[in-house]
Amino acid sequence: MGSEGPKAITIHVTGFKKFLGVSENPTEKIANNLKSYVEKRGGLPCGLSLGSCTVLEAAGEGAKSHLYQVLESNVAVVSGDKNSNETVVWLHLGVNSGATKFAIERQAVNEAHFRCPDQLGWQPQRLPIVVEDGSILKAKETSCSTESIFNSLKNRGFDVVQSDDAGRFVCNYVYYHSLRFAEQKGHKSLFVHVPLFSKIDEDTQMQFVVSLLEAIAATC
């Protein structure tokens, strides 16, 4: 029964608030405006839904409980329904202020090593993000088909690269937790870094994120 009919794909999106050195985070604006932008464009392809769009504090340990509240709040709908055809994807957007291209992050590493304090004043140095996972060298890879997503976006004319290093700051911290959560729940998780709007303008970035949603859905 559950295998009949088209697969439904719901993608939940998160961005971040400002942090030291980045007074206006483009991902905050993208996350806040994405639903209305999609509606103005006439919606998404059949079977693809935009779920929650949340802006997270640019912080690690102090904001972890809120991150898990966000992740858990979108589980109840499909949990318990073993016949559900729905695929749940978490798309996390973060800014790399020195970048000039979009970067699809293939993995996160179990290490928190913050170059500056986060927005709640935490600055860990070479600490494991999840102690029970062991070494700070441990990495978790996304189950999303990054190669296919990359090729799709490249073919649409976007300046995009693939990356194996999401840093050791808040972006990597959130991604590691999300990948771990996704493994446990049978979801998918992907992190993508975007440049500042001064490097790639806002409208192009909005177009990119919609194309990214479509590219992710095409590989699920």
XYZ file of C-alpha atoms in Angstrom:
220
model
C 0.000 0.000 0.000
C 2.745 2.399 1.018
C 4.606 1.890 -2.231
C 1.691 3.083 -4.342
C 1.421 6.613 -5.643
C 4.063 9.311 -6.029
C 6.574 9.887 -3.276
C 5.967 13.008 -1.196
C 9.050 15.023 -0.290
C 9.005 17.675 2.420
C 12.050 19.890 2.830
C 12.474 21.900 6.016
C 14.848 24.855 5.842
C 16.897 26.631 8.482
C 19.052 29.761 8.371
C 21.037 31.631 11.017
C 20.876 34.997 12.718
C 23.816 37.392 12.811
C 27.130 36.514 14.442
C 30.492 38.154 15.043
C 31.671 39.744 11.814
C 28.376 39.186 9.986
C 25.826 41.778 11.075
C 23.309 40.786 8.393
C 23.162 37.079 7.705
C 21.750 36.366 4.225
C 20.414 33.001 5.385
C 18.120 34.727 7.892
C 16.510 36.704 5.075
C 16.321 33.644 2.798
C 14.640 31.510 5.475
C 12.183 34.283 6.367
C 11.223 35.068 2.756
C 11.376 31.653 1.109
C 7.716 30.666 1.485
C 6.399 33.889 -0.027
C 9.029 33.727 -2.780
C 7.963 30.186 -3.704
C 4.291 31.208 -3.743
C 5.014 34.159 -6.041
C 6.805 31.819 -8.432
C 3.760 29.573 -8.579
C 4.800 26.900 -6.135
C 7.017 23.825 -6.361
C 6.854 20.717 -8.560
C 4.211 18.088 -7.779
C 5.136 15.984 -4.767
C 7.558 18.543 -3.320
C 6.516 20.607 -0.300
C 8.337 23.334 1.585
C 7.976 22.563 5.276
C 9.077 24.751 8.155
C 11.451 27.675 7.621
C 13.305 28.503 10.832
C 16.011 30.975 11.787
C 18.420 29.588 14.379
C 20.622 31.442 16.827
C 24.233 31.406 15.621
C 25.285 29.403 18.652
C 26.307 25.900 19.598
C 25.716 24.319 22.992
C 23.487 27.105 24.281
C 21.136 26.834 21.301
C 21.164 23.016 21.029
C 17.840 22.561 22.822
C 16.118 24.913 20.358
C 17.671 23.053 17.423
C 16.259 19.769 18.703
C 12.863 21.363 19.330
C 12.813 22.383 15.668
C 13.909 18.940 14.481
C 11.497 17.056 16.756
C 8.520 19.296 15.952
C 8.542 18.069 12.390
C 8.790 14.366 13.187
C 5.379 13.728 14.691
C 3.544 14.046 11.392
C 5.190 11.034 9.785
C 6.481 9.030 12.731
C 4.525 5.906 13.425
C 3.245 5.637 9.881
C 5.418 2.879 8.466
C 3.564 3.033 5.160
C 4.240 6.710 4.665
C 5.742 7.580 1.300
C 7.037 10.862 2.666
C 10.733 11.655 2.580
C 11.789 14.325 5.064
C 14.855 16.421 4.258
C 16.555 19.021 6.423
C 18.255 21.764 4.435
C 20.485 23.977 6.553
C 21.809 27.220 5.092
C 24.804 29.056 6.504
C 26.945 31.938 5.294
C 30.626 31.841 4.450
C 31.536 35.522 4.455
C 34.733 34.916 2.486
C 33.111 32.850 -0.265
C 32.158 33.872 -3.791
C 30.373 30.596 -4.649
C 27.712 28.351 -3.175
C 29.139 25.250 -1.447
C 27.373 21.921 -0.963
C 28.778 20.378 2.208
C 29.189 16.608 1.979
C 29.965 15.977 5.636
C 30.264 17.287 9.187
C 32.985 16.441 11.708
C 32.559 15.700 15.421
C 34.671 18.687 16.454
C 33.733 22.055 17.914
C 36.691 24.431 17.584
C 35.315 27.976 17.441
C 37.580 30.712 16.126
C 35.515 33.248 18.091
C 32.756 33.036 20.696
C 29.302 32.199 19.343
C 26.375 34.560 19.927
C 25.837 33.124 23.415
C 29.502 33.466 24.377
C 30.604 29.823 23.985
C 34.030 29.164 22.463
C 34.978 25.487 22.615
C 38.464 24.391 21.625
C 38.875 20.948 20.040
C 35.888 19.441 21.859
C 33.797 16.543 20.523
C 30.316 17.748 19.540
C 28.799 14.470 20.735
C 31.033 12.862 23.362
C 29.566 9.370 22.968
C 30.501 9.395 19.282
C 34.157 9.368 20.269
C 36.981 11.072 18.401
C 36.894 14.627 17.075
C 38.081 13.087 13.802
C 34.809 11.207 13.308
C 32.800 12.440 10.323
C 29.204 11.908 9.264
C 28.353 12.090 5.571
C 25.050 13.215 4.126
C 22.884 10.553 2.490
C 21.817 13.099 -0.139
C 23.277 12.612 -3.610
C 25.566 15.639 -3.576
C 27.044 14.843 -6.985
C 23.625 14.845 -8.672
C 22.552 17.980 -6.813
C 25.811 19.717 -7.761
C 25.423 18.781 -11.445
C 21.807 19.951 -11.525
C 22.705 23.349 -10.057
C 25.767 23.700 -12.279
C 23.625 22.957 -15.335
C 21.258 25.741 -14.284
C 24.156 28.186 -14.374
C 24.885 28.610 -10.661
C 28.438 29.065 -9.395
C 28.600 26.096 -7.037
C 31.224 23.742 -5.607
C 31.263 20.630 -3.445
C 33.061 20.768 -0.107
C 34.273 18.276 2.509
C 34.951 20.956 5.119
C 32.046 22.791 6.742
C 34.455 24.440 9.177
C 34.473 23.800 12.918
C 32.141 26.637 13.908
C 28.358 26.748 14.392
C 27.534 25.551 10.859
C 29.457 22.308 11.317
C 28.046 21.955 14.848
C 24.431 22.155 13.660
C 25.119 19.941 10.634
C 26.652 17.183 12.758
C 23.665 17.137 15.106
C 21.250 17.201 12.171
C 22.992 14.344 10.353
C 22.911 12.306 13.553
C 19.215 13.067 14.071
C 18.445 12.248 10.427
C 20.144 8.847 10.769
C 17.995 8.033 13.789
C 14.724 9.149 12.200
C 15.241 7.951 8.628
C 15.423 11.519 7.342
C 18.009 13.219 5.129
C 20.105 16.270 5.963
C 22.167 18.637 3.833
C 24.115 21.800 4.612
C 24.842 24.452 2.004
C 27.015 27.521 2.478
C 26.070 30.715 0.657
C 28.100 33.923 0.159
C 27.128 37.377 1.375
C 24.584 39.294 -0.727
C 27.435 41.653 -1.663
C 29.074 38.726 -3.503
C 25.924 37.118 -4.993
C 22.801 39.281 -4.952
C 19.669 38.405 -2.996
C 17.437 37.523 -5.947
C 20.037 35.153 -7.407
C 20.385 33.494 -4.017
C 16.617 33.051 -3.728
C 16.554 31.510 -7.212
C 19.419 29.244 -6.180
C 17.628 27.966 -3.073
C 14.449 27.156 -5.015
C 16.560 25.329 -7.618
C 18.322 23.575 -4.747
C 14.985 22.364 -3.332
C 14.060 20.991 -6.752
C 17.473 19.355 -7.212
C 17.257 17.668 -3.811
C 13.752 16.395 -4.533
C 14.862 14.971 -7.884
C 17.417 12.776 -6.130
C 15.168 11.470 -3.319
